[in-house]
Amino acid sequence: MFHYFDNAATTQVRPEAAQAAVEAMTGEWGNPSSVYAFGSRAAGLVKGWRADVAGALGCLPEEVFFTSCGTESDNWAIRAAVELNRRKGKHIVTTAIEHAAVLESCKELERQGYEVTYLAPDHQGRISLQQLEEALRPDTVLVTMMLVNNELGTVLPVKEASRSIKRSGCPALLHCDAVQGFLKVPFTPKELGVDLLSISGHKIHAPKGIGALYIKKGLKVSPLIRGGGQESGLRSGTEATGQIAALAAAARLGKETMDADLAHMAALREETARRLTEQVPGLKILAPEGAPHILAVTMPGYKSEVVVRYLSDRGVYLSSGSACHKGKPSHVFAALKLPKPELDGALRISFSADTDGEDVDALVEALSQAQKELFTSLS
Ligand code: PLP
């Protein structure tokens, strides 16, 4: 028995999603490219699953391209956008708090001669539109901005960015990493005004190893992987039917229960923030406003890794920042320019629809014990 507060790192696969994968792998396991009935039935299923994901996203099925993960979607989107605009300029705008999948793609483009402007957040992780407007230039070919930050939960002004790009008259395409935003804040790609948008299965109770890229209808992106012509010729490779089936099931069910799930998580986030502020002296909320599933806090004077290990020994799992950092200080918390004790003590608590009041009781109890015991052992 443990209490899981690391849903921004990964989520438990829903039984319905796992069941859909089992059926796709052991029942209708044909190759969707095969011409006989067993193959064409699998192709028909993939078509239906694509429509399910499109339905949850609020776009056309032909705008959904399956990938292996959010990282692949981000890499592909960024590469495709600069390739499409290669004659129009070499300037990119992004934010300093993007996921490594975006930042590393931008760094690679810098090595290839692109200039990248990194928009800095304020001390609560907010990105100002004014900064973006000042950064846009006639040669800006790509703006890549996440919808929800994975460590702070802050919601970035993607919709407003789209309007600013249009007003500025620059040729920039807009990519949005919506890996933490999908089914956590209401949106459709059209409402956001984006050209490309990434999602990932394992953040929405589907398995790891499946993601998707939304590509706006009419955008002529070049293939990521060449071969047998799957995914409309843009990402070849035999479809991962088990994972796709599971993603479709998780997306469909997640969309059905989204309003109730968001209300549940928002209430838990608020209760957790209130109780932690009251019962753990010194604890501070880092980003008070944001998506309902992420609450970033800090315990100044405590090392977050030590707190994470202390809690883990008591069956409470949370993270000291993005799981992708592997012990390196988080660039997101660093970008907030916090005083060092606040930076060192930063923790991420992340909820899902499955988190309940007992989990919150255990978290509050364990953090309040950590505050007392670790202080004693440090002093
Ligand atoms: N983008 C964001 C905002 C994320 O939080 C993550 C995962 O942590 C990714 C991209 C990468 O997604 P995946 O793990 O599916 O590659």
mmCIF file of C-alpha atoms and ligand atoms in Angstrom:
data_model
loop_
_atom_site.group_PDB
_atom_site.id
_atom_site.type_symbol
_atom_site.label_atom_id
_atom_site.label_comp_id
_atom_site.label_asym_id
_atom_site.label_seq_id
_atom_site.Cartn_x
_atom_site.Cartn_y
_atom_site.Cartn_z
ATOM 1 C CA MET A 1 0.000 0.000 0.000
ATOM 2 C CA PHE A 2 1.410 3.378 -0.954
ATOM 3 C CA HIS A 3 0.186 6.907 -1.593
ATOM 4 C CA TYR A 4 1.077 8.086 -5.089
ATOM 5 C CA PHE A 5 1.588 11.802 -5.748
ATOM 6 C CA ASP A 6 3.680 11.620 -8.902
ATOM 7 C CA ASN A 7 1.026 11.581 -11.602
ATOM 8 C CA ALA A 8 2.881 14.228 -13.618
ATOM 9 C CA ALA A 9 5.690 11.645 -13.984
ATOM 10 C CA THR A 10 3.382 8.822 -14.995
ATOM 11 C CA THR A 11 -0.106 7.499 -14.263
ATOM 12 C CA GLN A 12 -1.521 4.084 -13.523
ATOM 13 C CA VAL A 13 -2.928 2.404 -16.644
ATOM 14 C CA ARG A 14 -6.734 2.218 -16.468
ATOM 15 C CA PRO A 15 -8.053 -1.367 -16.479
ATOM 16 C CA GLU A 16 -10.191 -0.519 -19.543
ATOM 17 C CA ALA A 17 -7.081 0.709 -21.402
ATOM 18 C CA ALA A 18 -5.104 -2.401 -20.445
ATOM 19 C CA GLN A 19 -8.050 -4.580 -21.527
ATOM 20 C CA ALA A 20 -8.258 -2.776 -24.880
ATOM 21 C CA ALA A 21 -4.531 -3.463 -25.388
ATOM 22 C CA VAL A 22 -4.920 -7.148 -24.520
ATOM 23 C CA GLU A 23 -7.797 -7.506 -26.995
ATOM 24 C CA ALA A 24 -5.814 -5.772 -29.730
ATOM 25 C CA MET A 25 -2.765 -7.948 -29.065
ATOM 26 C CA THR A 26 -4.393 -11.326 -28.619
ATOM 27 C CA GLY A 27 -7.660 -11.053 -30.578
ATOM 28 C CA GLU A 28 -7.494 -8.706 -33.566
ATOM 29 C CA TRP A 29 -3.719 -8.855 -33.839
ATOM 30 C CA GLY A 30 -3.480 -8.680 -37.634
ATOM 31 C CA ASN A 31 -1.239 -6.241 -39.475
ATOM 32 C CA PRO A 32 -3.385 -3.260 -40.553
ATOM 33 C CA SER A 33 -1.502 -3.201 -43.875
ATOM 34 C CA SER A 34 -2.409 -6.795 -44.813
ATOM 35 C CA VAL A 35 -5.007 -7.020 -47.562
ATOM 36 C CA TYR A 36 -6.999 -10.022 -46.285
ATOM 37 C CA ALA A 37 -9.942 -9.555 -43.954
ATOM 38 C CA PHE A 38 -7.972 -10.150 -40.714
ATOM 39 C CA GLY A 39 -5.658 -7.268 -41.706
ATOM 40 C CA SER A 40 -8.337 -4.924 -42.945
ATOM 41 C CA ARG A 41 -10.292 -5.480 -39.727
ATOM 42 C CA ALA A 42 -7.220 -4.282 -37.811
ATOM 43 C CA ALA A 43 -6.992 -1.268 -40.159
ATOM 44 C CA GLY A 44 -10.634 -0.527 -39.412
ATOM 45 C CA LEU A 45 -9.945 -0.684 -35.684
ATOM 46 C CA VAL A 46 -6.988 1.712 -36.005
ATOM 47 C CA LYS A 47 -9.298 4.089 -37.882
ATOM 48 C CA GLY A 48 -11.792 3.937 -35.010
ATOM 49 C CA TRP A 49 -9.089 4.458 -32.369
ATOM 50 C CA ARG A 50 -7.781 7.461 -34.283
ATOM 51 C CA ALA A 51 -11.306 8.878 -34.284
ATOM 52 C CA ASP A 52 -11.527 8.291 -30.503
ATOM 53 C CA VAL A 53 -8.307 10.217 -29.857
ATOM 54 C CA ALA A 54 -9.424 12.960 -32.250
ATOM 55 C CA GLY A 55 -12.763 13.106 -30.436
ATOM 56 C CA ALA A 56 -11.051 13.594 -27.078
ATOM 57 C CA LEU A 57 -8.701 16.211 -28.546
ATOM 58 C CA GLY A 58 -11.423 17.996 -30.490
ATOM 59 C CA CYS A 59 -9.904 17.729 -33.961
ATOM 60 C CA LEU A 60 -10.299 15.718 -37.167
ATOM 61 C CA PRO A 61 -9.121 12.076 -37.214
ATOM 62 C CA GLU A 62 -6.817 12.859 -40.147
ATOM 63 C CA GLU A 63 -5.074 15.446 -37.987
ATOM 64 C CA VAL A 64 -3.934 12.772 -35.464
ATOM 65 C CA PHE A 65 -0.616 10.955 -36.062
ATOM 66 C CA PHE A 66 0.444 8.224 -33.642
ATOM 67 C CA THR A 67 4.009 8.343 -32.308
ATOM 68 C CA SER A 68 5.888 6.417 -29.619
ATOM 69 C CA CYS A 69 5.778 9.143 -26.927
ATOM 70 C CA GLY A 70 5.483 12.833 -26.150
ATOM 71 C CA THR A 71 9.211 13.287 -26.674
ATOM 72 C CA GLU A 72 8.963 11.969 -30.222
ATOM 73 C CA SER A 73 5.970 14.219 -30.937
ATOM 74 C CA ASP A 74 7.884 17.277 -29.680
ATOM 75 C CA ASN A 75 11.024 16.419 -31.659
ATOM 76 C CA TRP A 76 9.020 15.788 -34.815
ATOM 77 C CA ALA A 77 6.910 18.959 -34.507
ATOM 78 C CA ILE A 78 9.905 21.217 -34.034
ATOM 79 C CA ARG A 79 11.885 19.661 -36.852
ATOM 80 C CA ALA A 80 8.868 19.728 -39.180
ATOM 81 C CA ALA A 81 8.085 23.372 -38.440
ATOM 82 C CA VAL A 82 11.585 24.689 -39.134
ATOM 83 C CA GLU A 83 11.814 22.531 -42.248
ATOM 84 C CA LEU A 84 8.517 23.929 -43.543
ATOM 85 C CA ASN A 85 9.672 27.498 -42.940
ATOM 86 C CA ARG A 86 13.301 26.964 -43.926
ATOM 87 C CA ARG A 87 13.301 29.781 -46.488
ATOM 88 C CA LYS A 88 11.611 32.266 -44.170
ATOM 89 C CA GLY A 89 14.095 32.668 -41.341
ATOM 90 C CA LYS A 90 16.157 31.135 -38.571
ATOM 91 C CA HIS A 91 14.670 32.486 -35.359
ATOM 92 C CA ILE A 92 12.716 30.436 -32.805
ATOM 93 C CA VAL A 93 10.895 31.542 -29.663
ATOM 94 C CA THR A 94 10.304 29.177 -26.758
ATOM 95 C CA THR A 95 10.235 29.397 -22.956
ATOM 96 C CA ALA A 96 12.896 28.619 -20.385
ATOM 97 C CA ILE A 97 10.505 26.197 -18.649
ATOM 98 C CA GLU A 98 9.791 23.775 -21.501
ATOM 99 C CA HIS A 99 10.383 20.039 -21.142
ATOM 100 C CA ALA A 100 13.800 18.716 -22.193
ATOM 101 C CA ALA A 101 12.149 17.206 -25.294
ATOM 102 C CA VAL A 102 11.623 20.773 -26.554
ATOM 103 C CA LEU A 103 14.714 22.425 -25.076
ATOM 104 C CA GLU A 104 17.110 19.797 -26.431
ATOM 105 C CA SER A 105 15.492 20.049 -29.877
ATOM 106 C CA CYS A 106 15.991 23.831 -29.770
ATOM 107 C CA LYS A 107 19.614 23.419 -28.658
ATOM 108 C CA GLU A 108 20.266 21.135 -31.614
ATOM 109 C CA LEU A 109 18.842 23.786 -33.930
ATOM 110 C CA GLU A 110 21.097 26.391 -32.304
ATOM 111 C CA ARG A 111 24.046 24.185 -33.239
ATOM 112 C CA GLN A 112 22.710 24.236 -36.791
ATOM 113 C CA GLY A 113 22.681 28.050 -36.890
ATOM 114 C CA TYR A 114 19.235 28.937 -35.549
ATOM 115 C CA GLU A 115 18.832 31.679 -32.967
ATOM 116 C CA VAL A 116 16.546 30.803 -30.060
ATOM 117 C CA THR A 117 14.898 33.274 -27.666
ATOM 118 C CA TYR A 118 13.998 31.677 -24.313
ATOM 119 C CA LEU A 119 11.183 33.558 -22.567
ATOM 120 C CA ALA A 120 11.788 33.763 -18.822
ATOM 121 C CA PRO A 121 8.991 33.132 -16.302
ATOM 122 C CA ASP A 122 8.231 35.424 -13.378
ATOM 123 C CA HIS A 123 8.808 34.113 -9.838
ATOM 124 C CA GLN A 124 5.514 32.169 -9.974
ATOM 125 C CA GLY A 125 6.228 30.546 -13.318
ATOM 126 C CA ARG A 126 4.037 32.810 -15.449
ATOM 127 C CA ILE A 127 5.096 33.718 -18.983
ATOM 128 C CA SER A 128 4.049 37.207 -20.074
ATOM 129 C CA LEU A 129 2.558 37.851 -23.460
ATOM 130 C CA GLN A 130 4.358 41.164 -23.668
ATOM 131 C CA GLN A 131 7.683 39.323 -23.579
ATOM 132 C CA LEU A 132 6.562 37.099 -26.432
ATOM 133 C CA GLU A 133 5.394 40.060 -28.494
ATOM 134 C CA GLU A 134 8.747 41.773 -28.003
ATOM 135 C CA ALA A 135 10.574 38.611 -29.073
ATOM 136 C CA LEU A 136 8.679 38.050 -32.351
ATOM 137 C CA ARG A 137 10.598 39.133 -35.460
ATOM 138 C CA PRO A 138 9.960 39.000 -39.212
ATOM 139 C CA ASP A 139 12.288 35.965 -39.343
ATOM 140 C CA THR A 140 10.632 34.028 -36.458
ATOM 141 C CA VAL A 141 9.721 30.672 -37.976
ATOM 142 C CA LEU A 142 8.557 28.778 -34.889
ATOM 143 C CA VAL A 143 7.056 29.500 -31.489
ATOM 144 C CA THR A 144 6.980 26.435 -29.252
ATOM 145 C CA MET A 145 5.152 26.910 -25.954
ATOM 146 C CA MET A 146 3.823 24.263 -23.575
ATOM 147 C CA LEU A 147 0.229 24.402 -22.349
ATOM 148 C CA VAL A 148 0.822 23.291 -18.746
ATOM 149 C CA ASN A 149 4.218 23.239 -17.115
ATOM 150 C CA ASN A 150 5.091 19.779 -15.832
ATOM 151 C CA GLU A 151 6.741 20.930 -12.598
ATOM 152 C CA LEU A 152 4.715 23.968 -11.585
ATOM 153 C CA GLY A 153 1.319 23.312 -13.120
ATOM 154 C CA THR A 154 1.182 26.852 -14.517
ATOM 155 C CA VAL A 155 -0.943 27.337 -17.636
ATOM 156 C CA LEU A 156 0.877 29.211 -20.391
ATOM 157 C CA PRO A 157 -0.842 31.751 -22.710
ATOM 158 C CA VAL A 158 -0.815 29.601 -25.861
ATOM 159 C CA LYS A 159 -4.090 30.933 -27.263
ATOM 160 C CA GLU A 160 -2.949 34.513 -26.761
ATOM 161 C CA ALA A 161 0.429 33.640 -28.325
ATOM 162 C CA SER A 162 -1.369 32.446 -31.436
ATOM 163 C CA ARG A 163 -3.172 35.791 -31.737
ATOM 164 C CA SER A 164 0.076 37.710 -31.204
ATOM 165 C CA ILE A 165 1.810 35.718 -33.936
ATOM 166 C CA LYS A 166 -0.991 36.480 -36.381
ATOM 167 C CA ARG A 167 -1.013 40.177 -35.464
ATOM 168 C CA SER A 168 2.756 40.439 -35.830
ATOM 169 C CA GLY A 169 2.638 39.147 -39.398
ATOM 170 C CA CYS A 170 5.681 36.895 -38.822
ATOM 171 C CA PRO A 171 5.658 33.487 -40.537
ATOM 172 C CA ALA A 172 6.006 31.504 -37.282
ATOM 173 C CA LEU A 173 4.200 28.205 -36.906
ATOM 174 C CA LEU A 174 2.942 27.506 -33.383
ATOM 175 C CA HIS A 175 3.713 24.204 -31.651
ATOM 176 C CA CYS A 176 2.297 23.351 -28.253
ATOM 177 C CA ASP A 177 3.566 20.619 -25.952
ATOM 178 C CA ALA A 178 0.226 19.682 -24.399
ATOM 179 C CA VAL A 179 1.531 16.518 -22.710
ATOM 180 C CA GLN A 180 0.506 17.858 -19.264
ATOM 181 C CA GLY A 181 -2.482 19.794 -20.555
ATOM 182 C CA PHE A 182 -4.430 17.046 -22.354
ATOM 183 C CA LEU A 183 -7.504 16.159 -20.271
ATOM 184 C CA LYS A 184 -6.253 18.453 -17.485
ATOM 185 C CA VAL A 185 -7.387 21.800 -18.906
ATOM 186 C CA PRO A 186 -10.170 22.141 -21.489
ATOM 187 C CA PHE A 187 -8.940 23.049 -24.987
ATOM 188 C CA THR A 188 -9.082 22.085 -28.622
ATOM 189 C CA PRO A 189 -6.169 22.679 -31.006
ATOM 190 C CA LYS A 190 -8.415 24.996 -33.033
ATOM 191 C CA GLU A 191 -9.347 27.099 -29.989
ATOM 192 C CA LEU A 192 -5.659 27.408 -29.116
ATOM 193 C CA GLY A 193 -4.835 28.334 -32.707
ATOM 194 C CA VAL A 194 -1.893 25.925 -32.892
ATOM 195 C CA ASP A 195 -0.417 24.255 -35.967
ATOM 196 C CA LEU A 196 1.137 21.310 -34.123
ATOM 197 C CA LEU A 197 0.386 19.829 -30.687
ATOM 198 C CA SER A 198 1.933 16.938 -28.758
ATOM 199 C CA ILE A 199 0.284 14.503 -26.356
ATOM 200 C CA SER A 200 1.484 11.399 -24.518
ATOM 201 C CA GLY A 201 -0.397 8.286 -23.407
ATOM 202 C CA HIS A 202 1.196 7.563 -20.064
ATOM 203 C CA LYS A 203 0.108 10.887 -18.552
ATOM 204 C CA ILE A 204 -3.563 10.036 -19.158
ATOM 205 C CA HIS A 205 -3.733 6.457 -17.825
ATOM 206 C CA ALA A 206 -2.647 4.752 -21.068
ATOM 207 C CA PRO A 207 0.610 2.776 -21.228
ATOM 208 C CA LYS A 208 4.082 4.182 -21.815
ATOM 209 C CA GLY A 209 5.321 4.003 -25.389
ATOM 210 C CA ILE A 210 2.459 5.758 -27.171
ATOM 211 C CA GLY A 211 1.898 9.404 -28.035
ATOM 212 C CA ALA A 212 0.399 11.458 -30.807
ATOM 213 C CA LEU A 213 1.072 14.598 -32.767
ATOM 214 C CA TYR A 214 -1.759 16.810 -33.962
ATOM 215 C CA ILE A 215 -0.889 18.288 -37.336
ATOM 216 C CA LYS A 216 -3.317 20.936 -38.560
ATOM 217 C CA LYS A 217 -5.079 19.902 -41.755
ATOM 218 C CA GLY A 218 -3.288 21.256 -44.794
ATOM 219 C CA LEU A 219 0.123 21.641 -43.153
ATOM 220 C CA LYS A 220 2.493 19.780 -45.454
ATOM 221 C CA VAL A 221 5.039 18.371 -43.001
ATOM 222 C CA SER A 222 7.752 16.039 -44.201
ATOM 223 C CA PRO A 223 7.906 12.411 -43.024
ATOM 224 C CA LEU A 224 9.592 11.661 -39.727
ATOM 225 C CA ILE A 225 10.229 8.012 -40.546
ATOM 226 C CA ARG A 226 10.252 6.716 -44.114
ATOM 227 C CA GLY A 227 9.213 3.194 -44.969
ATOM 228 C CA GLY A 228 5.947 1.399 -45.570
ATOM 229 C CA GLY A 229 3.864 4.567 -45.613
ATOM 230 C CA GLN A 230 1.845 4.165 -42.393
ATOM 231 C CA GLU A 231 0.357 7.260 -40.726
ATOM 232 C CA SER A 232 -0.412 8.783 -44.145
ATOM 233 C CA GLY A 233 3.196 8.300 -45.162
ATOM 234 C CA LEU A 234 4.522 10.596 -42.417
ATOM 235 C CA ARG A 235 5.589 8.069 -39.800
ATOM 236 C CA SER A 236 6.190 4.645 -41.211
ATOM 237 C CA GLY A 237 6.360 1.518 -39.094
ATOM 238 C CA THR A 238 3.668 -1.082 -38.408
ATOM 239 C CA GLU A 239 1.091 0.480 -36.117
ATOM 240 C CA ALA A 240 1.504 -0.351 -32.386
ATOM 241 C CA THR A 241 -2.084 -1.544 -32.277
ATOM 242 C CA GLY A 242 -2.064 -2.595 -28.603
ATOM 243 C CA GLN A 243 -0.801 0.776 -27.420
ATOM 244 C CA ILE A 244 -3.016 2.695 -29.823
ATOM 245 C CA ALA A 245 -6.087 0.784 -28.610
ATOM 246 C CA ALA A 246 -5.163 1.598 -25.010
ATOM 247 C CA LEU A 247 -4.544 5.282 -25.791
ATOM 248 C CA ALA A 248 -7.918 5.479 -27.513
ATOM 249 C CA ALA A 249 -9.695 3.848 -24.548
ATOM 250 C CA ALA A 250 -7.952 6.102 -22.018
ATOM 251 C CA ALA A 251 -8.654 9.221 -24.090
ATOM 252 C CA ARG A 252 -12.311 8.313 -24.645
ATOM 253 C CA LEU A 253 -12.973 7.501 -20.984
ATOM 254 C CA GLY A 254 -10.869 10.427 -19.785
ATOM 255 C CA LYS A 255 -12.933 12.792 -21.919
ATOM 256 C CA GLU A 256 -16.198 11.331 -20.594
ATOM 257 C CA THR A 257 -15.215 11.848 -16.964
ATOM 258 C CA MET A 258 -13.107 14.983 -17.494
ATOM 259 C CA ASP A 259 -15.392 17.540 -15.817
ATOM 260 C CA ALA A 260 -15.814 15.420 -12.684
ATOM 261 C CA ASP A 261 -12.101 14.478 -12.624
ATOM 262 C CA LEU A 262 -10.972 18.094 -12.892
ATOM 263 C CA ALA A 263 -13.329 19.196 -10.134
ATOM 264 C CA HIS A 264 -12.062 16.330 -7.926
ATOM 265 C CA MET A 265 -8.387 17.151 -8.516
ATOM 266 C CA ALA A 266 -8.937 20.902 -8.076
ATOM 267 C CA ALA A 267 -10.623 20.287 -4.718
ATOM 268 C CA LEU A 268 -7.796 17.976 -3.583
ATOM 269 C CA ARG A 269 -5.156 20.479 -4.723
ATOM 270 C CA GLU A 270 -6.847 23.273 -2.789
ATOM 271 C CA GLU A 271 -7.288 21.165 0.329
ATOM 272 C CA THR A 272 -3.690 19.949 0.177
ATOM 273 C CA ALA A 273 -2.353 23.482 -0.269
ATOM 274 C CA ARG A 274 -4.425 24.742 2.662
ATOM 275 C CA ARG A 275 -3.535 21.904 5.032
ATOM 276 C CA LEU A 276 0.152 21.915 4.174
ATOM 277 C CA THR A 277 0.380 25.678 4.687
ATOM 278 C CA GLU A 278 -1.369 25.325 8.059
ATOM 279 C CA GLN A 279 0.375 22.194 9.336
ATOM 280 C CA VAL A 280 3.917 22.329 7.948
ATOM 281 C CA PRO A 281 5.643 25.442 9.299
ATOM 282 C CA GLY A 282 7.759 27.206 6.677
ATOM 283 C CA LEU A 283 6.235 25.360 3.702
ATOM 284 C CA LYS A 284 5.426 27.682 0.826
ATOM 285 C CA ILE A 285 3.260 27.205 -2.270
ATOM 286 C CA LEU A 286 5.354 28.065 -5.333
ATOM 287 C CA ALA A 287 2.726 28.507 -8.031
ATOM 288 C CA PRO A 288 -0.675 29.162 -6.443
ATOM 289 C CA GLU A 289 -2.576 29.267 -9.763
ATOM 290 C CA GLY A 290 -2.500 26.460 -12.252
ATOM 291 C CA ALA A 291 -3.787 23.175 -13.617
ATOM 292 C CA PRO A 292 -5.643 21.040 -11.060
ATOM 293 C CA HIS A 293 -3.217 18.105 -11.038
ATOM 294 C CA ILE A 294 0.055 19.793 -10.014
ATOM 295 C CA LEU A 295 0.987 21.580 -6.796
ATOM 296 C CA ALA A 296 4.558 22.824 -6.454
ATOM 297 C CA VAL A 297 5.725 23.668 -2.951
ATOM 298 C CA THR A 298 9.002 24.320 -1.197
ATOM 299 C CA MET A 299 10.355 23.637 2.286
ATOM 300 C CA PRO A 300 13.181 26.167 2.554
ATOM 301 C CA GLY A 301 16.162 24.839 4.495
ATOM 302 C CA TYR A 302 15.413 21.198 3.638
ATOM 303 C CA LYS A 303 16.962 19.263 0.754
ATOM 304 C CA SER A 304 14.150 18.022 -1.463
ATOM 305 C CA GLU A 305 15.953 14.723 -2.238
ATOM 306 C CA VAL A 306 16.183 13.989 1.485
ATOM 307 C CA VAL A 307 12.494 14.788 1.965
ATOM 308 C CA VAL A 308 11.535 12.628 -1.040
ATOM 309 C CA ARG A 309 13.492 9.679 0.397
ATOM 310 C CA TYR A 310 12.030 10.207 3.888
ATOM 311 C CA LEU A 311 8.500 10.172 2.426
ATOM 312 C CA SER A 312 9.279 7.195 0.214
ATOM 313 C CA ASP A 313 10.304 5.181 3.302
ATOM 314 C CA ARG A 314 6.825 5.933 4.639
ATOM 315 C CA GLY A 315 5.043 4.912 1.433
ATOM 316 C CA VAL A 316 4.356 8.425 0.124
ATOM 317 C CA TYR A 317 5.681 8.994 -3.384
ATOM 318 C CA LEU A 318 6.272 12.420 -4.845
ATOM 319 C CA SER A 319 9.059 14.060 -6.726
ATOM 320 C CA SER A 320 11.700 16.704 -6.241
ATOM 321 C CA GLY A 321 11.143 17.987 -9.768
ATOM 322 C CA SER A 322 10.756 16.408 -13.164
ATOM 323 C CA ALA A 323 11.556 12.681 -13.191
ATOM 324 C CA CYS A 324 13.603 13.387 -16.317
ATOM 325 C CA HIS A 325 16.239 15.340 -14.371
ATOM 326 C CA LYS A 326 17.721 12.340 -12.579
ATOM 327 C CA GLY A 327 19.243 14.253 -9.691
ATOM 328 C CA LYS A 328 20.248 17.383 -11.626
ATOM 329 C CA PRO A 329 18.693 20.595 -10.286
ATOM 330 C CA SER A 330 15.493 21.399 -12.128
ATOM 331 C CA HIS A 331 15.875 24.076 -14.806
ATOM 332 C CA VAL A 332 12.237 25.011 -14.220
ATOM 333 C CA PHE A 333 12.600 25.785 -10.530
ATOM 334 C CA ALA A 334 15.954 27.450 -11.307
ATOM 335 C CA ALA A 335 14.240 29.698 -13.884
ATOM 336 C CA LEU A 336 12.015 31.098 -11.107
ATOM 337 C CA LYS A 337 15.167 32.668 -9.609
ATOM 338 C CA LEU A 338 14.210 31.520 -6.141
ATOM 339 C CA PRO A 339 16.530 32.070 -3.177
ATOM 340 C CA LYS A 340 18.786 28.978 -2.857
ATOM 341 C CA PRO A 341 17.046 27.448 0.217
ATOM 342 C CA GLU A 342 13.685 27.625 -1.612
ATOM 343 C CA LEU A 343 15.194 26.124 -4.756
ATOM 344 C CA ASP A 344 16.824 23.271 -2.810
ATOM 345 C CA GLY A 345 13.579 22.494 -0.992
ATOM 346 C CA ALA A 346 11.264 22.412 -4.039
ATOM 347 C CA LEU A 347 8.829 19.495 -4.315
ATOM 348 C CA ARG A 348 6.187 18.531 -6.853
ATOM 349 C CA ILE A 349 2.935 16.961 -5.675
ATOM 350 C CA SER A 350 0.764 15.685 -8.518
ATOM 351 C CA PHE A 351 -2.742 14.234 -8.376
ATOM 352 C CA SER A 352 -4.963 12.057 -10.529
ATOM 353 C CA ALA A 353 -8.651 11.225 -10.483
ATOM 354 C CA ASP A 354 -7.699 8.201 -8.336
ATOM 355 C CA THR A 355 -6.081 10.266 -5.548
ATOM 356 C CA ASP A 356 -8.332 10.423 -2.491
ATOM 357 C CA GLY A 357 -8.677 12.030 0.910
ATOM 358 C CA GLU A 358 -6.748 9.225 2.640
ATOM 359 C CA ASP A 359 -3.801 9.867 0.352
ATOM 360 C CA VAL A 360 -3.897 13.546 1.269
ATOM 361 C CA ASP A 361 -4.053 12.678 5.005
ATOM 362 C CA ALA A 362 -0.971 10.483 4.599
ATOM 363 C CA LEU A 363 0.902 13.173 2.666
ATOM 364 C CA VAL A 364 0.143 15.932 5.168
ATOM 365 C CA GLU A 365 1.099 13.667 8.087
ATOM 366 C CA ALA A 366 4.346 12.530 6.443
ATOM 367 C CA LEU A 367 5.427 16.028 5.410
ATOM 368 C CA SER A 368 4.680 17.420 8.834
ATOM 369 C CA GLN A 369 6.746 14.584 10.400
ATOM 370 C CA ALA A 370 9.550 15.256 7.887
ATOM 371 C CA GLN A 371 9.504 18.917 8.823
ATOM 372 C CA LYS A 372 10.054 18.023 12.506
ATOM 373 C CA GLU A 373 12.379 15.030 12.261
ATOM 374 C CA LEU A 374 14.623 16.181 9.429
ATOM 375 C CA PHE A 375 14.977 19.579 11.067
ATOM 376 C CA THR A 376 16.110 17.882 14.301
ATOM 377 C CA SER A 377 18.513 15.592 12.483
ATOM 378 C CA LEU A 378 19.969 18.485 10.463
ATOM 379 C CA SER A 379 20.419 20.843 13.406
HETATM 380 N N1 PLP B 1 6.501 17.179 -22.331
HETATM 381 C C1 PLP B 1 6.099 17.309 -21.058
HETATM 382 C C2 PLP B 1 5.538 18.601 -20.592
HETATM 383 C C3 PLP B 1 6.218 16.228 -20.173
HETATM 384 O O1 PLP B 1 5.826 16.362 -18.895
HETATM 385 C C4 PLP B 1 6.766 15.003 -20.644
HETATM 386 C C5 PLP B 1 6.980 13.862 -19.722
HETATM 387 O O2 PLP B 1 7.353 14.035 -18.588
HETATM 388 C C6 PLP B 1 7.138 14.923 -21.996
HETATM 389 C C7 PLP B 1 6.994 16.030 -22.801
HETATM 390 C C8 PLP B 1 7.700 13.667 -22.547
HETATM 391 O O3 PLP B 1 6.683 12.719 -22.756
HETATM 392 P P1 PLP B 1 7.087 11.153 -22.881
HETATM 393 O O4 PLP B 1 7.479 10.685 -21.513
HETATM 394 O O5 PLP B 1 5.838 10.499 -23.390
HETATM 395 O O6 PLP B 1 8.203 11.076 -23.857
#
